[in-house]
Amino acid sequence: MYSSSIFDTFSPQEPQRAPIGVFDSGVGGLTVLRQIYQQLPNESIIYVGDTARLPYGIRSQAEILQFVREILHWMQQQRVKMAIMACNTSSALALDIVRQEFNFPILGVILPGAKAAVQQGQRIGVIATPATAQSNAYRQAILEIQSNVQVWQVSCPEFVPLIEQNRIHDPYTIEIAKTYLEPLLQKEIDTLVYGCTHYPHLSPILRSLLPQQVKLIDPAVHVAAACSQELDILGIKNTHPPMPTRFAVSGCSQQFTQSSLQWLGYTPMVEQVCFADTVLS
Ligand code: DGL
């Protein structure tokens, strides 16, 4: 799938030392970053948050494609060895297209999440952004893996803005979460997939609103495992100590620093980048 020139973009002697690019519209991808820290502690990461243009989940496919291309071109300039779309909306609407356009591997979150879901249950609920829910990407991925399960998707347009505003424990957030989960509870789901990387930030609330037996699937865990496998296959897993994670956002860097502190447990150094300035060839 990848041309041999993939290795030309790395430091020729030591391609394994090149960073992995991880991107999301905002703090959602930090749930993936945390999993990479746990499962791949030697990897150097460049984290991109396209905060000036979030939420992605209410955008059209054309807009998402444009944003994703700009970010990937920027990542290419940074000589990443692999990119992870730590964003379900981008994975649902752009992954298959942009995979053909770049000469480094690009992983999405939906397939790893779908595989994990069918291993856990048969009555599967998916909560997602409006764009991801409308795309039907989870239903298709799940039913392609296993056709005899049932899938219900619920669009949750208010979650991402509430999480980005850090209103996790706000009574309004709890009320809206009840509303979103209600149709899935009526279907007596046994498994719930976080179909947006922002949603694991709400896990204490969502867990408290669901019956104990409902299993929660966080695709972040599984995309990090898929990344590890892919690095092994390509022979580019880093064995040296990693570089500090580099953070680049398109919106206000101070705001991202503040809001991400609680999810990361340290204060990141964040730079501001205009991804739209990336020249498309
Ligand atoms: N966290 C992303 C996702 O998984 C994007 C959410 C948004 O910006 O709407 O879909």
Short mmCIF file of C-alpha atoms and ligand atoms in Angstrom, two decimals:
data_model
loop_
_atom_site.label_atom_id
_atom_site.label_comp_id
_atom_site.label_asym_id
_atom_site.label_seq_id
_atom_site.Cartn_x
_atom_site.Cartn_y
_atom_site.Cartn_z
CA MET A 1 0.00 0.00 0.00
CA TYR A 2 2.87 2.41 0.77
CA SER A 3 5.45 3.36 -1.83
CA SER A 4 9.09 2.69 -1.00
CA SER A 5 9.53 6.45 -0.75
CA ILE A 6 7.83 6.31 2.66
CA PHE A 7 11.31 5.83 4.13
CA ASP A 8 12.68 8.83 2.23
CA THR A 9 10.67 11.08 4.52
CA PHE A 10 12.44 9.76 7.63
CA SER A 11 15.94 10.33 8.77
CA PRO A 12 17.44 7.79 6.35
CA GLN A 13 19.63 6.06 8.91
CA GLU A 14 17.11 5.79 11.70
CA PRO A 15 13.51 5.92 10.47
CA GLN A 16 12.30 4.37 13.73
CA ARG A 17 13.21 7.58 15.57
CA ALA A 18 10.81 9.70 13.53
CA PRO A 19 7.71 10.91 15.40
CA ILE A 20 4.15 9.65 15.10
CA GLY A 21 1.62 12.36 14.30
CA VAL A 22 -1.60 12.22 16.32
CA PHE A 23 -4.45 14.57 15.56
CA ASP A 24 -7.91 15.57 16.66
CA SER A 25 -10.03 18.70 16.61
CA GLY A 26 -9.16 19.38 20.26
CA VAL A 27 -8.62 17.58 23.58
CA GLY A 28 -10.35 14.37 22.45
CA GLY A 29 -7.18 12.92 20.95
CA LEU A 30 -5.50 13.18 24.34
CA THR A 31 -7.40 9.99 25.25
CA VAL A 32 -5.44 8.33 22.42
CA LEU A 33 -2.21 10.05 23.40
CA ARG A 34 -2.51 8.64 26.94
CA GLN A 35 -2.88 5.15 25.53
CA ILE A 36 0.18 5.64 23.32
CA TYR A 37 2.16 6.78 26.37
CA GLN A 38 1.13 3.55 28.14
CA GLN A 39 1.53 1.10 25.30
CA LEU A 40 4.34 2.71 23.27
CA PRO A 41 6.46 4.62 25.79
CA ASN A 42 9.44 4.99 23.44
CA GLU A 43 7.58 6.75 20.64
CA SER A 44 8.01 10.47 20.01
CA ILE A 45 4.71 12.18 19.31
CA ILE A 46 3.56 15.34 17.57
CA TYR A 47 0.03 16.12 18.76
CA VAL A 48 -2.17 18.37 16.65
CA GLY A 49 -5.40 19.93 17.91
CA ASP A 50 -7.30 21.83 15.25
CA THR A 51 -8.96 23.90 17.96
CA ALA A 52 -9.69 26.93 15.77
CA ARG A 53 -12.07 24.81 13.69
CA LEU A 54 -13.75 22.53 16.22
CA PRO A 55 -16.21 20.94 16.54
CA TYR A 56 -15.58 18.76 13.51
CA GLY A 57 -18.72 16.73 14.21
CA ILE A 58 -21.08 19.30 12.68
CA ARG A 59 -18.96 19.87 9.55
CA SER A 60 -19.54 18.60 6.02
CA GLN A 61 -17.38 15.89 4.50
CA ALA A 62 -15.77 18.45 2.17
CA GLU A 63 -14.68 20.58 5.12
CA ILE A 64 -13.35 17.62 7.11
CA LEU A 65 -11.41 16.40 4.07
CA GLN A 66 -9.83 19.80 3.58
CA PHE A 67 -8.83 20.11 7.25
CA VAL A 68 -7.44 16.58 7.37
CA ARG A 69 -5.40 17.10 4.20
CA GLU A 70 -3.93 20.33 5.58
CA ILE A 71 -2.97 18.66 8.85
CA LEU A 72 -1.45 15.65 7.12
CA HIS A 73 0.57 17.88 4.77
CA TRP A 74 1.89 19.72 7.80
CA MET A 75 2.72 16.43 9.46
CA GLN A 76 4.50 15.29 6.31
CA GLN A 77 6.66 18.40 6.54
CA GLN A 78 7.48 17.39 10.12
CA ARG A 79 8.61 13.99 8.77
CA VAL A 80 6.28 11.78 10.74
CA LYS A 81 6.66 8.04 10.20
CA MET A 82 2.94 7.38 10.77
CA ALA A 83 -0.22 9.36 11.53
CA ILE A 84 -3.10 8.44 13.80
CA MET A 85 -6.47 10.06 13.27
CA ALA A 86 -7.40 10.30 16.93
CA CYS A 87 -10.75 11.53 15.71
CA ASN A 88 -13.73 9.39 14.75
CA THR A 89 -15.26 12.09 12.57
CA SER A 90 -12.12 12.30 10.40
CA SER A 91 -11.78 8.52 10.40
CA ALA A 92 -15.39 8.15 9.26
CA LEU A 93 -15.33 10.83 6.55
CA ALA A 94 -11.75 11.14 5.31
CA LEU A 95 -9.57 8.13 6.15
CA ASP A 96 -10.23 6.00 3.06
CA ILE A 97 -9.61 8.97 0.76
CA VAL A 98 -6.46 10.45 2.31
CA ARG A 99 -4.81 7.05 2.77
CA GLN A 100 -4.32 7.02 -0.98
CA GLU A 101 -2.75 10.48 -0.98
CA PHE A 102 0.10 10.23 1.53
CA ASN A 103 3.14 7.99 1.54
CA PHE A 104 3.09 7.18 5.25
CA PRO A 105 0.67 4.86 7.06
CA ILE A 106 -2.46 6.48 8.48
CA LEU A 107 -4.52 4.72 11.14
CA GLY A 108 -8.09 5.53 12.13
CA VAL A 109 -10.02 4.71 15.28
CA ILE A 110 -13.19 3.16 13.89
CA LEU A 111 -11.96 -0.26 12.79
CA PRO A 112 -10.07 -0.95 16.06
CA GLY A 113 -13.16 0.19 18.02
CA ALA A 114 -15.52 -1.96 15.93
CA LYS A 115 -13.33 -5.06 16.34
CA ALA A 116 -13.24 -4.58 20.10
CA ALA A 117 -17.01 -4.05 20.28
CA VAL A 118 -17.93 -7.33 18.55
CA GLN A 119 -15.65 -9.21 20.93
CA GLN A 120 -17.61 -7.85 23.87
CA GLY A 121 -21.26 -7.83 22.96
CA GLN A 122 -24.18 -8.41 20.66
CA ARG A 123 -26.39 -5.41 21.37
CA ILE A 124 -24.04 -2.56 20.63
CA GLY A 125 -24.74 1.12 21.20
CA VAL A 126 -22.52 3.78 19.65
CA ILE A 127 -22.48 7.39 20.82
CA ALA A 128 -20.87 9.73 18.32
CA THR A 129 -20.80 13.17 16.75
CA PRO A 130 -23.60 13.99 14.27
CA ALA A 131 -21.22 13.53 11.30
CA THR A 132 -19.95 10.14 12.51
CA ALA A 133 -23.45 8.89 13.36
CA GLN A 134 -24.81 10.03 9.98
CA SER A 135 -21.95 8.38 8.13
CA ASN A 136 -22.96 4.98 9.50
CA ALA A 137 -19.24 4.14 9.65
CA TYR A 138 -19.51 2.22 12.94
CA ARG A 139 -22.57 0.23 11.91
CA GLN A 140 -20.89 -0.75 8.63
CA ALA A 141 -17.56 -1.65 10.26
CA ILE A 142 -19.23 -3.69 13.01
CA LEU A 143 -21.60 -5.56 10.68
CA GLU A 144 -18.78 -6.30 8.25
CA ILE A 145 -16.88 -8.02 11.05
CA GLN A 146 -19.93 -9.75 12.49
CA SER A 147 -23.30 -9.63 10.80
CA ASN A 148 -25.43 -11.19 13.56
CA VAL A 149 -25.14 -8.33 16.08
CA GLN A 150 -27.40 -5.31 16.49
CA VAL A 151 -26.10 -1.75 16.37
CA TRP A 152 -27.75 1.50 17.41
CA GLN A 153 -26.04 4.85 16.91
CA VAL A 154 -26.92 8.04 18.77
CA SER A 155 -25.74 11.47 17.73
CA CYS A 156 -24.59 13.60 20.69
CA PRO A 157 -24.01 17.13 19.33
CA GLU A 158 -23.64 18.82 22.71
CA PHE A 159 -20.92 16.65 24.22
CA VAL A 160 -17.83 18.02 22.43
CA PRO A 161 -18.49 21.72 23.22
CA LEU A 162 -19.24 20.80 26.86
CA ILE A 163 -16.01 18.78 27.16
CA GLU A 164 -13.93 21.48 25.46
CA GLN A 165 -15.39 23.99 27.95
CA ASN A 166 -14.47 21.57 30.75
CA ARG A 167 -18.08 21.32 31.93
CA ILE A 168 -17.69 17.62 32.68
CA HIS A 169 -19.48 17.59 36.06
CA ASP A 170 -21.95 20.32 35.24
CA PRO A 171 -25.56 19.27 36.07
CA TYR A 172 -26.52 20.21 32.51
CA THR A 173 -23.97 17.73 31.10
CA ILE A 174 -25.44 14.97 33.26
CA GLU A 175 -28.96 15.80 32.08
CA ILE A 176 -27.99 15.82 28.42
CA ALA A 177 -26.07 12.54 28.88
CA LYS A 178 -29.24 10.96 30.29
CA THR A 179 -31.16 12.13 27.24
CA TYR A 180 -28.59 10.71 24.82
CA LEU A 181 -28.35 7.36 26.60
CA GLU A 182 -32.10 6.87 27.04
CA PRO A 183 -32.83 5.33 23.58
CA LEU A 184 -29.88 2.95 24.01
CA LEU A 185 -31.05 1.89 27.47
CA GLN A 186 -34.46 1.16 25.98
CA LYS A 187 -32.78 -1.19 23.51
CA GLU A 188 -31.05 -2.95 26.43
CA ILE A 189 -27.57 -2.60 24.97
CA ASP A 190 -24.83 -4.78 26.47
CA THR A 191 -21.95 -2.72 25.03
CA LEU A 192 -21.39 1.00 24.49
CA VAL A 193 -18.73 2.34 22.13
CA TYR A 194 -17.26 5.79 22.65
CA GLY A 195 -17.61 6.81 19.01
CA CYS A 196 -15.83 10.11 19.64
CA THR A 197 -12.41 10.42 21.26
CA HIS A 198 -13.67 13.25 23.47
CA TYR A 199 -16.20 11.00 25.24
CA PRO A 200 -13.86 8.94 27.46
CA HIS A 201 -13.35 12.25 29.32
CA LEU A 202 -17.00 11.80 30.39
CA SER A 203 -16.54 8.21 31.53
CA PRO A 204 -17.31 8.76 35.26
CA ILE A 205 -20.67 10.27 34.30
CA LEU A 206 -21.54 7.80 31.57
CA ARG A 207 -20.54 4.84 33.76
CA SER A 208 -22.80 6.08 36.55
CA LEU A 209 -25.78 6.30 34.18
CA LEU A 210 -25.41 2.81 32.71
CA PRO A 211 -26.22 -0.59 34.23
CA GLN A 212 -23.10 -2.32 35.58
CA GLN A 213 -23.23 -5.09 32.98
CA VAL A 214 -22.90 -2.68 30.03
CA LYS A 215 -19.32 -2.85 28.78
CA LEU A 216 -17.64 0.37 27.66
CA ILE A 217 -15.39 0.28 24.60
CA ASP A 218 -12.75 2.97 24.27
CA PRO A 219 -11.30 2.74 20.74
CA ALA A 220 -8.23 4.67 21.97
CA VAL A 221 -6.99 1.53 23.73
CA HIS A 222 -7.33 -0.49 20.56
CA VAL A 223 -5.88 2.02 18.08
CA ALA A 224 -2.74 2.24 20.23
CA ALA A 225 -2.49 -1.56 20.08
CA ALA A 226 -3.03 -1.46 16.29
CA CYS A 227 -0.31 1.18 16.02
CA SER A 228 2.10 -1.02 17.95
CA GLN A 229 1.37 -3.93 15.64
CA GLU A 230 1.83 -1.80 12.51
CA LEU A 231 5.15 -0.42 13.75
CA ASP A 232 6.34 -3.98 14.34
CA ILE A 233 5.25 -5.08 10.87
CA LEU A 234 7.05 -2.13 9.26
CA GLY A 235 10.09 -2.57 11.52
CA ILE A 236 9.99 1.05 12.67
CA LYS A 237 9.20 0.80 16.39
CA ASN A 238 11.47 3.13 18.33
CA THR A 239 13.73 1.54 20.93
CA HIS A 240 15.48 4.76 21.97
CA PRO A 241 14.25 7.24 24.58
CA PRO A 242 11.55 9.45 23.01
CA MET A 243 11.65 13.18 22.38
CA PRO A 244 9.24 15.26 24.52
CA THR A 245 5.77 15.40 22.95
CA ARG A 246 5.33 18.40 20.70
CA PHE A 247 1.87 20.04 20.79
CA ALA A 248 0.58 22.23 17.96
CA VAL A 249 -2.87 23.80 17.89
CA SER A 250 -4.60 26.10 15.44
CA GLY A 251 -6.49 28.06 18.11
CA CYS A 252 -5.38 29.68 21.35
CA SER A 253 -2.36 27.81 22.73
CA GLN A 254 -2.88 29.04 26.31
CA GLN A 255 -6.41 27.73 26.38
CA PHE A 256 -5.27 24.33 25.17
CA THR A 257 -2.48 24.27 27.75
CA GLN A 258 -4.98 24.96 30.53
CA SER A 259 -7.65 22.54 29.38
CA SER A 260 -5.24 19.70 28.65
CA LEU A 261 -3.37 19.90 31.97
CA GLN A 262 -5.99 17.84 33.79
CA TRP A 263 -6.05 15.14 31.11
CA LEU A 264 -2.29 14.83 30.81
CA GLY A 265 -1.15 15.40 34.38
CA TYR A 266 1.54 17.82 33.22
CA THR A 267 1.65 21.28 31.66
CA PRO A 268 2.39 20.90 27.95
CA MET A 269 4.33 23.45 25.91
CA VAL A 270 1.93 24.33 23.10
CA GLU A 271 2.69 26.15 19.85
CA GLN A 272 0.19 27.78 17.54
CA VAL A 273 0.19 26.74 13.88
CA CYS A 274 -2.04 27.75 10.98
CA PHE A 275 -2.59 24.44 9.18
CA ALA A 276 -4.55 26.21 6.44
CA ASP A 277 -1.25 27.84 5.39
CA THR A 278 0.10 24.45 4.40
CA VAL A 279 0.70 24.54 0.67
CA LEU A 280 -1.08 21.68 -1.05
CA SER A 281 0.83 20.24 -3.93
N1 DGL B 1 -12.92 13.95 18.85
C1 DGL B 1 -13.38 13.92 17.50
C2 DGL B 1 -14.12 12.66 17.18
O1 DGL B 1 -13.70 11.62 17.66
C3 DGL B 1 -13.95 15.22 16.98
C4 DGL B 1 -15.11 15.78 17.71
C5 DGL B 1 -15.54 17.13 17.17
O2 DGL B 1 -14.70 18.01 17.00
O3 DGL B 1 -16.73 17.27 16.92
O4 DGL B 1 -15.08 12.64 16.44
#
